[in-house]
XYZ file of C-alpha atoms in Angstrom:
658
model
C 171.815 42.944 91.704
C 169.425 45.717 92.807
C 167.259 43.165 94.622
C 170.303 41.842 96.493
C 171.372 45.359 97.594
C 167.877 46.149 98.877
C 167.721 42.864 100.747
C 171.043 43.563 102.465
C 169.887 47.098 103.348
C 166.647 45.824 104.907
C 168.616 43.184 106.866
C 170.992 45.922 108.113
C 168.033 48.056 109.210
C 166.520 45.138 111.152
C 169.844 44.590 112.936
C 170.099 48.341 113.629
C 166.579 48.432 115.007
C 167.297 45.510 117.361
C 170.534 47.122 118.529
C 168.867 50.491 119.135
C 165.963 48.893 120.993
C 168.405 47.015 123.236
C 169.911 50.388 124.151
C 166.486 51.846 124.891
C 166.441 53.966 121.747
C 163.630 53.565 119.263
C 163.698 54.466 115.576
C 161.016 56.637 114.071
C 160.287 58.041 110.641
C 160.571 61.819 110.452
C 158.617 63.515 107.674
C 159.624 67.117 107.151
C 158.497 69.912 104.886
C 161.642 71.779 103.913
C 161.368 75.544 103.883
C 162.972 77.133 100.812
C 165.463 79.957 101.030
C 163.574 83.253 100.848
C 164.660 85.688 98.165
C 166.559 88.870 98.991
C 165.418 92.461 98.545
C 167.751 95.065 97.053
C 167.447 98.811 96.605
C 167.889 100.600 93.277
C 171.673 100.715 93.805
C 171.942 96.995 94.541
C 172.345 97.373 98.317
C 170.869 94.500 100.346
C 167.828 95.651 102.310
C 166.543 92.222 103.381
C 167.994 88.729 103.315
C 167.607 85.403 105.091
C 170.284 83.633 107.114
C 170.237 79.974 108.292
C 169.245 79.383 111.906
C 167.861 76.437 113.862
C 164.764 75.477 115.795
C 165.500 73.555 119.000
C 162.947 70.939 119.992
C 162.637 68.121 122.516
C 160.965 64.712 122.898
C 159.783 64.855 126.543
C 158.487 61.283 126.479
C 161.826 59.776 125.446
C 163.791 61.972 127.859
C 161.486 61.009 130.756
C 161.762 57.296 129.977
C 165.555 57.341 129.732
C 165.907 59.265 132.993
C 163.473 56.878 134.717
C 165.454 53.864 133.464
C 168.759 55.428 134.603
C 169.942 55.464 130.995
C 170.541 59.205 131.197
C 172.183 60.452 134.367
C 171.131 64.122 134.318
C 167.830 65.389 135.724
C 165.314 67.478 133.791
C 166.253 70.392 136.023
C 169.880 69.987 134.952
C 168.840 69.855 131.288
C 166.605 72.933 131.626
C 169.368 74.912 133.318
C 171.956 73.967 130.680
C 169.631 74.781 127.783
C 168.425 78.000 129.411
C 171.993 79.231 129.812
C 172.749 78.754 126.119
C 169.384 79.967 124.807
C 169.110 82.877 127.251
C 165.728 81.576 128.401
C 164.318 81.005 131.861
C 165.118 77.409 132.933
C 161.648 77.081 134.465
C 160.002 77.784 131.085
C 162.047 75.014 129.496
C 161.393 72.665 132.414
C 157.643 73.172 132.059
C 157.883 71.915 128.477
C 160.153 68.979 129.367
C 157.673 67.875 132.035
C 155.034 67.223 129.384
C 156.158 63.595 129.424
C 153.321 62.269 127.272
C 154.367 64.403 124.298
C 156.794 63.248 121.635
C 157.640 66.749 120.436
C 157.720 70.289 121.844
C 159.441 73.371 120.502
C 161.938 74.940 122.870
C 163.232 77.869 120.825
C 163.076 79.356 117.327
C 165.702 81.158 115.246
C 168.678 79.969 117.256
C 172.088 80.809 115.821
C 174.187 78.024 114.351
C 176.804 78.552 117.062
C 174.301 78.106 119.901
C 172.725 75.117 118.167
C 176.136 73.451 117.964
C 176.666 74.077 121.688
C 173.340 72.412 122.454
C 174.007 69.366 120.283
C 177.416 68.992 121.936
C 175.574 68.323 125.220
C 174.208 65.091 123.656
C 170.900 65.280 125.501
C 168.642 62.452 124.316
C 165.419 63.631 122.703
C 166.756 67.141 122.061
C 167.220 67.930 118.411
C 167.162 70.712 115.883
C 165.624 71.527 112.544
C 166.480 74.041 109.855
C 164.934 77.508 109.905
C 165.684 80.890 108.412
C 165.816 84.269 110.060
C 164.943 87.359 108.072
C 167.468 90.096 108.732
C 167.572 93.710 107.601
C 171.208 94.834 107.521
C 170.291 98.538 107.579
C 168.091 98.328 110.674
C 164.990 100.516 110.589
C 165.928 101.938 107.188
C 162.734 101.923 105.038
C 161.234 99.530 107.581
C 157.560 100.280 106.976
C 157.977 99.869 103.224
C 159.830 96.561 103.527
C 157.505 95.058 106.145
C 158.146 91.924 108.196
C 158.487 88.143 107.864
C 156.863 85.933 110.495
C 158.248 82.770 112.099
C 156.576 80.645 109.431
C 158.718 82.408 106.841
C 155.920 84.374 105.198
C 155.619 88.121 104.757
C 153.354 89.825 107.255
C 153.366 93.401 105.943
C 154.815 95.725 103.303
C 156.682 94.506 100.249
C 157.485 91.264 102.064
C 153.763 90.496 102.209
C 152.710 91.807 98.786
C 155.394 89.752 97.016
C 155.387 86.821 99.438
C 154.655 84.253 96.720
C 157.623 85.404 94.630
C 159.981 85.666 97.608
C 159.012 82.491 99.463
C 159.996 79.908 96.834
C 158.791 76.305 96.595
C 158.972 74.059 99.703
C 160.621 70.635 99.577
C 159.952 67.342 101.368
C 162.138 64.905 103.255
C 161.334 61.582 104.888
C 164.153 60.207 107.037
C 164.349 57.618 109.824
C 165.807 58.951 113.078
C 166.494 57.640 116.528
C 164.920 59.297 119.542
C 167.986 61.421 119.953
C 167.017 63.121 116.674
C 169.963 61.571 114.844
C 169.562 60.289 111.307
C 170.108 56.528 110.979
C 172.742 55.517 108.465
C 171.592 53.434 105.510
C 167.898 54.144 106.292
C 165.543 54.422 103.341
C 164.462 58.022 102.748
C 162.738 60.154 100.170
C 163.307 63.802 99.362
C 162.063 66.542 97.068
C 164.424 69.529 97.031
C 163.319 73.094 97.671
C 163.423 75.865 95.111
C 164.645 79.186 96.517
C 162.557 82.318 96.154
C 163.182 85.065 93.659
C 164.885 88.359 94.459
C 163.323 91.825 94.311
C 165.026 95.031 93.203
C 163.213 98.150 94.386
C 162.767 101.567 92.828
C 163.595 102.921 96.283
C 167.048 104.529 96.185
C 169.153 104.373 99.343
C 170.668 107.814 98.791
C 167.264 109.483 98.588
C 165.976 107.264 101.381
C 168.836 108.537 103.559
C 167.651 112.088 102.901
C 164.140 111.011 103.894
C 165.299 109.215 107.054
C 167.419 112.184 108.146
C 164.550 114.625 107.782
C 162.143 112.293 109.571
C 164.481 112.133 112.562
C 165.063 115.876 112.611
C 161.371 116.767 112.348
C 160.409 114.266 115.039
C 163.099 115.558 117.383
C 162.098 119.205 116.816
C 158.308 118.855 116.972
C 157.618 115.752 119.106
C 154.740 115.118 116.679
C 152.399 112.143 116.933
C 153.809 110.991 113.614
C 155.865 112.241 110.690
C 155.564 110.892 107.161
C 157.650 111.612 104.067
C 157.091 110.207 100.586
C 159.258 110.831 97.511
C 158.299 109.834 93.984
C 159.356 110.223 90.379
C 156.318 112.167 89.119
C 156.988 111.184 85.505
C 156.625 107.446 86.132
C 155.138 106.713 89.570
C 158.391 105.141 90.828
C 158.692 105.449 94.609
C 162.125 106.856 95.437
C 161.838 107.154 99.214
C 159.254 106.354 101.878
C 159.252 106.446 105.649
C 157.570 107.544 108.850
C 158.084 108.050 112.543
C 157.608 106.216 114.833
C 159.512 103.358 113.263
C 160.909 99.933 114.160
C 163.621 97.389 113.379
C 162.001 94.684 111.202
C 164.643 92.156 112.291
C 163.254 92.464 115.831
C 159.691 93.390 114.924
C 158.283 91.479 117.898
C 159.785 94.157 120.144
C 157.806 96.956 118.460
C 154.197 98.117 118.516
C 151.647 97.863 115.674
C 151.631 101.673 115.425
C 155.383 101.717 114.824
C 155.074 99.047 112.121
C 152.299 100.831 110.236
C 153.206 102.268 106.841
C 151.649 105.715 107.164
C 152.542 106.698 103.592
C 149.919 104.269 102.305
C 147.809 103.595 105.387
C 147.291 107.021 106.955
C 143.871 108.510 106.153
C 143.726 112.248 106.887
C 142.184 115.554 105.800
C 144.946 117.102 103.671
C 144.203 120.783 104.089
C 145.573 123.326 101.643
C 147.773 120.942 99.639
C 144.437 119.754 98.213
C 143.860 123.181 96.658
C 146.044 121.970 93.798
C 143.357 119.434 92.877
C 140.453 121.881 93.206
C 142.245 124.516 91.152
C 143.323 122.076 88.447
C 139.760 120.801 88.016
C 138.313 124.323 87.813
C 140.968 125.435 85.310
C 140.403 122.329 83.194
C 136.627 122.908 83.096
C 137.061 126.563 82.184
C 135.239 127.675 85.346
C 138.127 129.985 86.249
C 141.320 131.409 84.801
C 144.525 132.169 86.686
C 143.698 135.885 86.585
C 140.050 135.725 87.722
C 139.500 137.793 90.872
C 137.612 136.857 94.043
C 136.431 138.914 96.978
C 138.335 137.934 100.118
C 137.637 139.990 103.228
C 139.178 137.181 105.308
C 135.950 135.258 105.850
C 133.022 133.763 103.951
C 129.586 133.035 105.403
C 128.101 129.751 104.189
C 125.400 128.305 106.394
C 125.952 126.934 108.975
C 129.602 128.034 109.156
C 131.837 131.010 108.688
C 134.912 130.072 106.677
C 138.076 131.951 107.597
C 141.636 132.099 106.328
C 144.608 130.923 108.321
C 145.780 134.567 108.496
C 142.345 136.237 108.786
C 143.424 137.795 112.082
C 146.102 139.764 110.237
C 144.423 141.443 107.263
C 141.760 140.944 104.577
C 143.094 140.029 101.146
C 140.851 142.329 99.131
C 140.230 141.093 95.586
C 143.052 138.679 94.779
C 143.319 136.712 91.554
C 143.111 132.945 91.725
C 146.901 132.811 91.375
C 147.335 135.249 94.261
C 144.793 133.298 96.288
C 146.935 130.190 95.862
C 150.037 132.145 96.892
C 148.214 133.340 100.007
C 146.661 129.874 100.557
C 143.262 131.541 100.867
C 140.448 129.275 102.020
C 137.940 131.969 101.063
C 139.116 132.070 97.450
C 139.243 128.295 97.055
C 135.812 127.867 98.628
C 134.390 130.126 95.931
C 136.286 128.167 93.275
C 134.826 124.896 94.540
C 131.285 126.258 94.521
C 131.738 127.513 90.952
C 133.035 124.090 89.935
C 129.913 122.322 91.244
C 129.524 118.905 92.814
C 129.111 116.906 89.586
C 132.351 118.155 88.054
C 134.159 118.152 91.398
C 133.396 114.494 92.074
C 134.273 113.561 88.504
C 137.753 114.958 89.027
C 138.104 113.602 92.544
C 137.580 110.099 91.206
C 139.683 110.747 88.088
C 142.603 111.844 90.287
C 142.206 108.575 92.225
C 140.625 109.711 95.481
C 138.252 107.335 97.217
C 139.995 104.235 95.859
C 143.343 102.513 96.315
C 146.171 103.460 93.983
C 147.225 99.831 93.552
C 150.728 100.430 94.888
C 152.541 97.119 95.324
C 152.850 97.263 99.122
C 150.448 95.565 101.529
C 148.459 97.760 103.875
C 147.110 100.439 101.529
C 143.916 102.240 102.538
C 141.450 103.932 100.182
C 140.655 107.189 101.985
C 137.063 108.381 102.162
C 134.881 110.688 100.035
C 131.616 112.180 101.183
C 128.471 110.793 99.570
C 127.845 112.968 96.532
C 124.055 112.890 96.881
C 124.371 114.308 100.400
C 126.623 117.236 99.515
C 125.616 120.701 100.732
C 127.071 124.038 99.686
C 129.155 124.175 102.857
C 130.575 120.745 102.030
C 131.574 121.933 98.561
C 133.311 124.889 100.136
C 135.244 122.945 102.762
C 136.141 120.114 100.374
C 137.731 122.728 98.120
C 140.432 123.593 100.644
C 141.045 120.065 101.929
C 138.493 119.407 104.670
C 135.654 116.855 104.821
C 137.240 114.235 102.540
C 140.145 112.083 103.719
C 143.048 110.945 101.561
C 146.202 108.896 101.925
C 149.677 110.343 101.294
C 150.222 107.972 98.342
C 146.923 109.106 96.788
C 147.733 112.779 97.195
C 151.286 112.626 95.872
C 150.196 110.460 92.919
C 147.485 112.993 92.068
C 149.812 115.984 92.363
C 152.417 114.118 90.301
C 149.804 114.002 87.529
C 149.800 117.805 87.579
C 153.615 117.801 87.598
C 154.027 115.476 84.608
C 151.530 117.092 82.271
C 148.257 115.505 83.318
C 148.731 111.711 83.481
C 147.919 109.725 86.613
C 150.345 106.822 87.087
C 150.047 103.800 89.326
C 152.775 104.170 91.957
C 155.126 101.223 92.355
C 158.148 100.259 94.440
C 159.438 97.014 92.883
C 161.489 97.579 89.752
C 162.192 93.971 88.807
C 162.045 90.360 89.945
C 165.010 88.078 89.259
C 165.937 84.469 89.942
C 168.688 83.650 92.468
C 171.168 83.389 89.603
C 170.171 86.774 88.171
C 167.788 85.792 85.382
C 165.056 88.373 84.768
C 161.572 87.139 85.691
C 159.607 90.372 85.514
C 160.463 93.982 84.720
C 158.032 96.560 86.034
C 157.190 99.483 83.772
C 155.371 102.761 84.414
C 151.628 102.199 84.210
C 149.503 105.173 83.139
C 146.022 104.954 84.643
C 144.324 107.818 82.819
C 144.811 111.332 81.487
C 143.200 113.540 84.142
C 143.856 117.056 82.842
C 145.399 118.492 79.694
C 149.019 119.479 79.462
C 147.945 123.116 79.121
C 146.095 123.005 82.450
C 148.992 121.194 84.119
C 151.390 123.859 82.850
C 149.126 126.623 84.190
C 148.910 125.029 87.630
C 152.647 124.361 87.748
C 153.342 128.024 87.040
C 150.938 129.000 89.843
C 152.687 126.592 92.235
C 156.072 127.975 91.227
C 154.829 131.415 92.277
C 153.616 129.941 95.584
C 157.240 129.012 96.321
C 158.798 132.166 94.859
C 156.398 134.741 96.325
C 153.854 132.964 98.556
C 153.575 130.715 101.589
C 156.101 128.192 100.222
C 159.178 130.415 100.207
C 161.090 128.234 102.666
C 161.388 125.657 99.876
C 163.224 127.994 97.498
C 166.325 126.468 95.940
C 168.736 128.896 94.222
C 168.861 128.225 90.503
C 165.976 125.728 90.547
C 162.308 126.342 89.766
C 160.351 124.624 92.536
C 156.568 124.161 92.415
C 154.960 123.617 95.796
C 152.061 124.119 98.148
C 151.696 124.416 101.909
C 149.016 122.742 103.987
C 147.844 123.289 107.565
C 144.751 121.249 108.404
C 142.771 121.343 111.637
C 142.159 117.906 113.109
C 138.761 116.755 114.264
C 138.560 116.471 118.048
C 137.198 112.943 118.676
C 135.596 114.112 121.925
C 133.568 116.953 120.432
C 133.344 116.037 116.745
C 134.370 119.622 115.942
C 137.635 120.889 114.476
C 140.328 121.353 117.103
C 141.847 124.765 117.745
C 145.099 123.226 118.981
C 145.777 120.062 116.967
C 146.892 120.354 113.346
C 148.402 118.374 110.515
C 151.127 120.432 108.867
C 152.193 119.404 105.372
C 154.103 120.516 102.326
C 154.238 119.124 98.798
C 156.696 120.150 96.090
C 158.282 118.997 92.838
C 161.304 120.183 90.872
C 162.552 121.298 88.478
C 159.071 122.663 87.785
C 159.546 122.556 84.011
C 160.895 118.979 83.960
C 160.314 117.309 87.359
C 162.716 114.659 88.592
C 161.274 114.263 92.075
C 158.090 115.067 94.001
C 158.086 115.121 97.812
C 155.278 115.161 100.376
C 156.010 115.935 104.044
C 153.303 115.420 106.704
C 153.654 116.299 110.405
C 150.737 115.038 112.489
C 150.106 117.113 115.627
C 153.390 118.929 116.261
C 153.682 119.555 119.999
C 156.853 121.636 120.260
C 158.182 124.611 118.359
C 156.819 128.056 117.627
C 154.735 127.108 114.575
C 152.294 124.493 113.343
C 152.210 125.857 109.785
C 152.955 123.537 106.864
C 155.241 126.024 105.135
C 157.362 126.559 108.218
C 157.622 122.928 109.279
C 157.425 121.111 105.928
C 159.113 123.514 103.525
C 162.731 123.216 104.744
C 162.830 119.382 104.859
C 161.201 119.182 101.419
C 163.840 121.591 100.138
C 166.673 119.538 101.636
C 165.432 116.304 100.087
C 164.778 117.826 96.659
C 168.092 119.682 96.560
C 170.044 116.607 97.601
C 168.193 114.386 95.134
C 168.752 116.750 92.203
C 172.466 116.898 92.950
C 172.552 113.120 93.230
C 170.719 112.784 89.911
C 173.209 115.103 88.274
C 170.699 117.955 87.896
C 171.907 120.432 90.524
C 170.287 123.433 88.852
C 167.621 124.304 86.308
C 168.396 125.320 82.736
C 170.258 128.567 82.052
C 171.104 129.243 85.692
C 174.389 129.362 87.526
C 175.400 126.329 89.540
C 175.173 126.462 93.319
C 178.514 124.629 93.331
C 180.473 127.855 93.025
C 184.008 128.275 91.737
C 186.501 130.383 93.645
C 187.214 133.773 92.054
C 190.659 133.107 90.663
C 192.302 132.972 87.286
C 192.288 129.160 87.245
C 189.330 127.221 88.531
C 190.406 124.344 90.731
C 188.715 121.268 92.101
C 190.075 118.811 94.672
C 190.463 115.228 93.580
C 190.751 111.913 95.441
C 194.223 110.719 96.387
C 195.584 107.164 96.228
C 194.625 105.283 99.382
C 197.161 103.506 101.584
C 195.291 100.884 103.661
C 195.959 100.959 107.406
C 195.947 97.147 107.369
C 194.773 94.180 105.357
C 190.966 93.984 105.567
C 189.454 90.949 107.258
C 186.581 88.904 105.871
C 183.535 91.122 105.392
C 185.631 94.307 105.535
C 186.594 96.857 102.879
C 189.022 99.756 102.743
C 187.303 103.146 102.816
C 188.013 105.104 99.606
C 189.006 108.768 99.401
C 185.955 110.842 98.437
C 187.608 114.269 98.298
C 186.140 116.553 95.634
C 183.428 114.149 94.508
C 179.835 115.132 93.778
C 177.005 113.506 95.689
C 176.239 111.186 92.789
C 179.900 110.148 92.488
C 180.008 109.416 96.219
C 176.923 107.248 95.893
C 178.407 105.294 92.992
C 181.804 104.757 94.655
C 180.445 103.732 98.046
C 177.880 101.406 96.497
C 180.677 99.476 94.799
C 182.423 99.232 98.176
C 179.176 98.158 99.878
C 179.284 101.224 102.121
C 176.642 103.867 102.865
C 176.779 107.558 103.710
C 175.114 110.380 105.601
C 175.702 113.898 104.390
C 175.656 117.571 105.360
C 175.925 120.591 103.070
C 175.963 120.646 99.281
C 178.506 120.861 96.475
C 181.688 118.754 96.566
C 183.119 116.554 99.314
C 185.122 118.582 101.804
C 185.797 115.910 104.422
C 184.721 112.452 105.510
C 184.659 110.249 108.606
C 186.054 107.611 108.980
C 189.041 108.691 106.930
C 190.173 107.080 103.697
C 192.351 104.017 104.168
C 190.558 102.768 107.275
C 189.234 99.192 107.285
C 185.476 99.027 107.845
C 182.806 96.353 107.909
C 180.659 96.300 104.776
C 177.513 98.331 105.359
C 179.309 100.939 107.490
C 177.932 104.486 107.157
C 180.426 107.178 106.168
C 179.743 110.736 107.344
C 180.395 113.063 104.398
C 180.504 116.882 104.421
C 179.889 118.716 101.153
C 180.660 122.371 100.490
C 180.821 124.872 97.643
C 183.993 124.774 95.600
C 185.288 128.082 96.928
C 185.247 126.604 100.452
C 187.327 123.576 99.486
C 191.104 123.678 99.384
C 192.277 123.560 95.731
C 194.231 120.504 94.691
C 193.929 119.948 90.973
C 192.491 121.756 87.932
C 188.863 121.293 86.976
C 188.327 119.412 83.740
C 186.675 121.630 81.093
């Protein structure tokens, strides 16, 4: 029976072939590698950050088209075809015509990543030799949001940077194969023998990156860039207890969906690829090493007349034109961000111990973060170190670091002394949700003791309370932080510039039990009255930390009053959401905006995530108002503007639960 069926099928194919040949249409075997569906990328809340949608590649067979036109079997000219295709594809007709005139070729690509709608319009023209094949287009529904961390996907469907590149094997899937006979009009022939091997779609990634915290980061990046017109701005946020990356971004930026319209500089992930001299934020490392080795104590005093002569340079403080510091303790020297004090600390530490701790903290080597594009920074050669090098290294000159290195190292101080490998992917799952891999915090080594870490944290808390970091104070929260203002090397002279600086600020909170660590870096601010790290970096670090702590449900430190104040009345009141009356029935892909009145930041995040909506915020406390209003129909992914305020500024509606 099987033999009879095959015989009839072969006979049918012979008849088909003769019929097609009589009509001037040949049959050919088309062997195709089938691209699998690429896995999606989600944030920590389950929001889609990257996904693939089906599109088409349009191609042509110039040889067949030329022959049919020459034999008067197709009445249109190539010019007509090029004009029709150019109109649909939004391409220059001449560019298409140039390809169609390659009459000795059997195949040329006319356009990639064409929408299904446009592809259908083209196929409706029934142009012989013009066909289509399946492709995917990588889209990023939130635009430039976390763009440098996510990376890009090239036309071949492979990751070209960022997470997309690092996890390309997991995301790409397994290609398939298809062999199918077609006519020269790219139409499959019925009853033709064919073989196929199906594709296997790629796995999905869920990131540690949290969209709420990333929104805080993105907002501050935009505001800093607008205010300073800096060459670049970089912000990195991390859970110092685990190494989980909570937020990451830089300016300039780009839209990864349209990455071909951006520059390489805009696509660069500065948080892992920027190599720079960190300045005074590095004093945390120098001080921690010296405390750990017993070379100093927090109360040791140092002479600081505002300068220090070490051949062949004179080291000065950032404020040496104002007053000498006298004989400050090490703690006071950190509060004042004294280069003179830290230079003396570094010299006391000595090169052997200093380099031991530099390497232990991870400097000079990659952290191993799971994002493509990481750089390793650069340490001076230890056997070539002079006394002046020891001095300048101590306050953040000479050696170069990356932001991810520095924040990982300072997080080790924050968490009690353990260096963790930073990571951004939380888990890998199959398309149907089965767990493939769960990432866990990876301790690299114990760098300093808990006692030393506690000492340094207390010093950094005083830097924020009474020193150069006061603009990062948060009422009711103990914040540990350090300012940094580093001179840049002038590439023309090889000397340190007197006009170009890198301003930075690093902080973590609550100091006694950190939930978040933030590093802000402003490279060459050009506008504004200051280039100091405390002035430029302190306020945005404060905003991000304060917002994150409220979102986490830790608005204040232990035994302190909440910044969400209650109105002075006999009965404390708190507004509550009201039932929502939809303005109309939502269409496909739409949702009804919920009422957020009286919610905390965390509650807003939870509610809007379930509705597949996002939000920008101002203020702190409880929701006072929102835009668009509750009840409006909105496309999923819409951003809701939310204003928070203290409870005494919100109209009372219902009693607060005890």
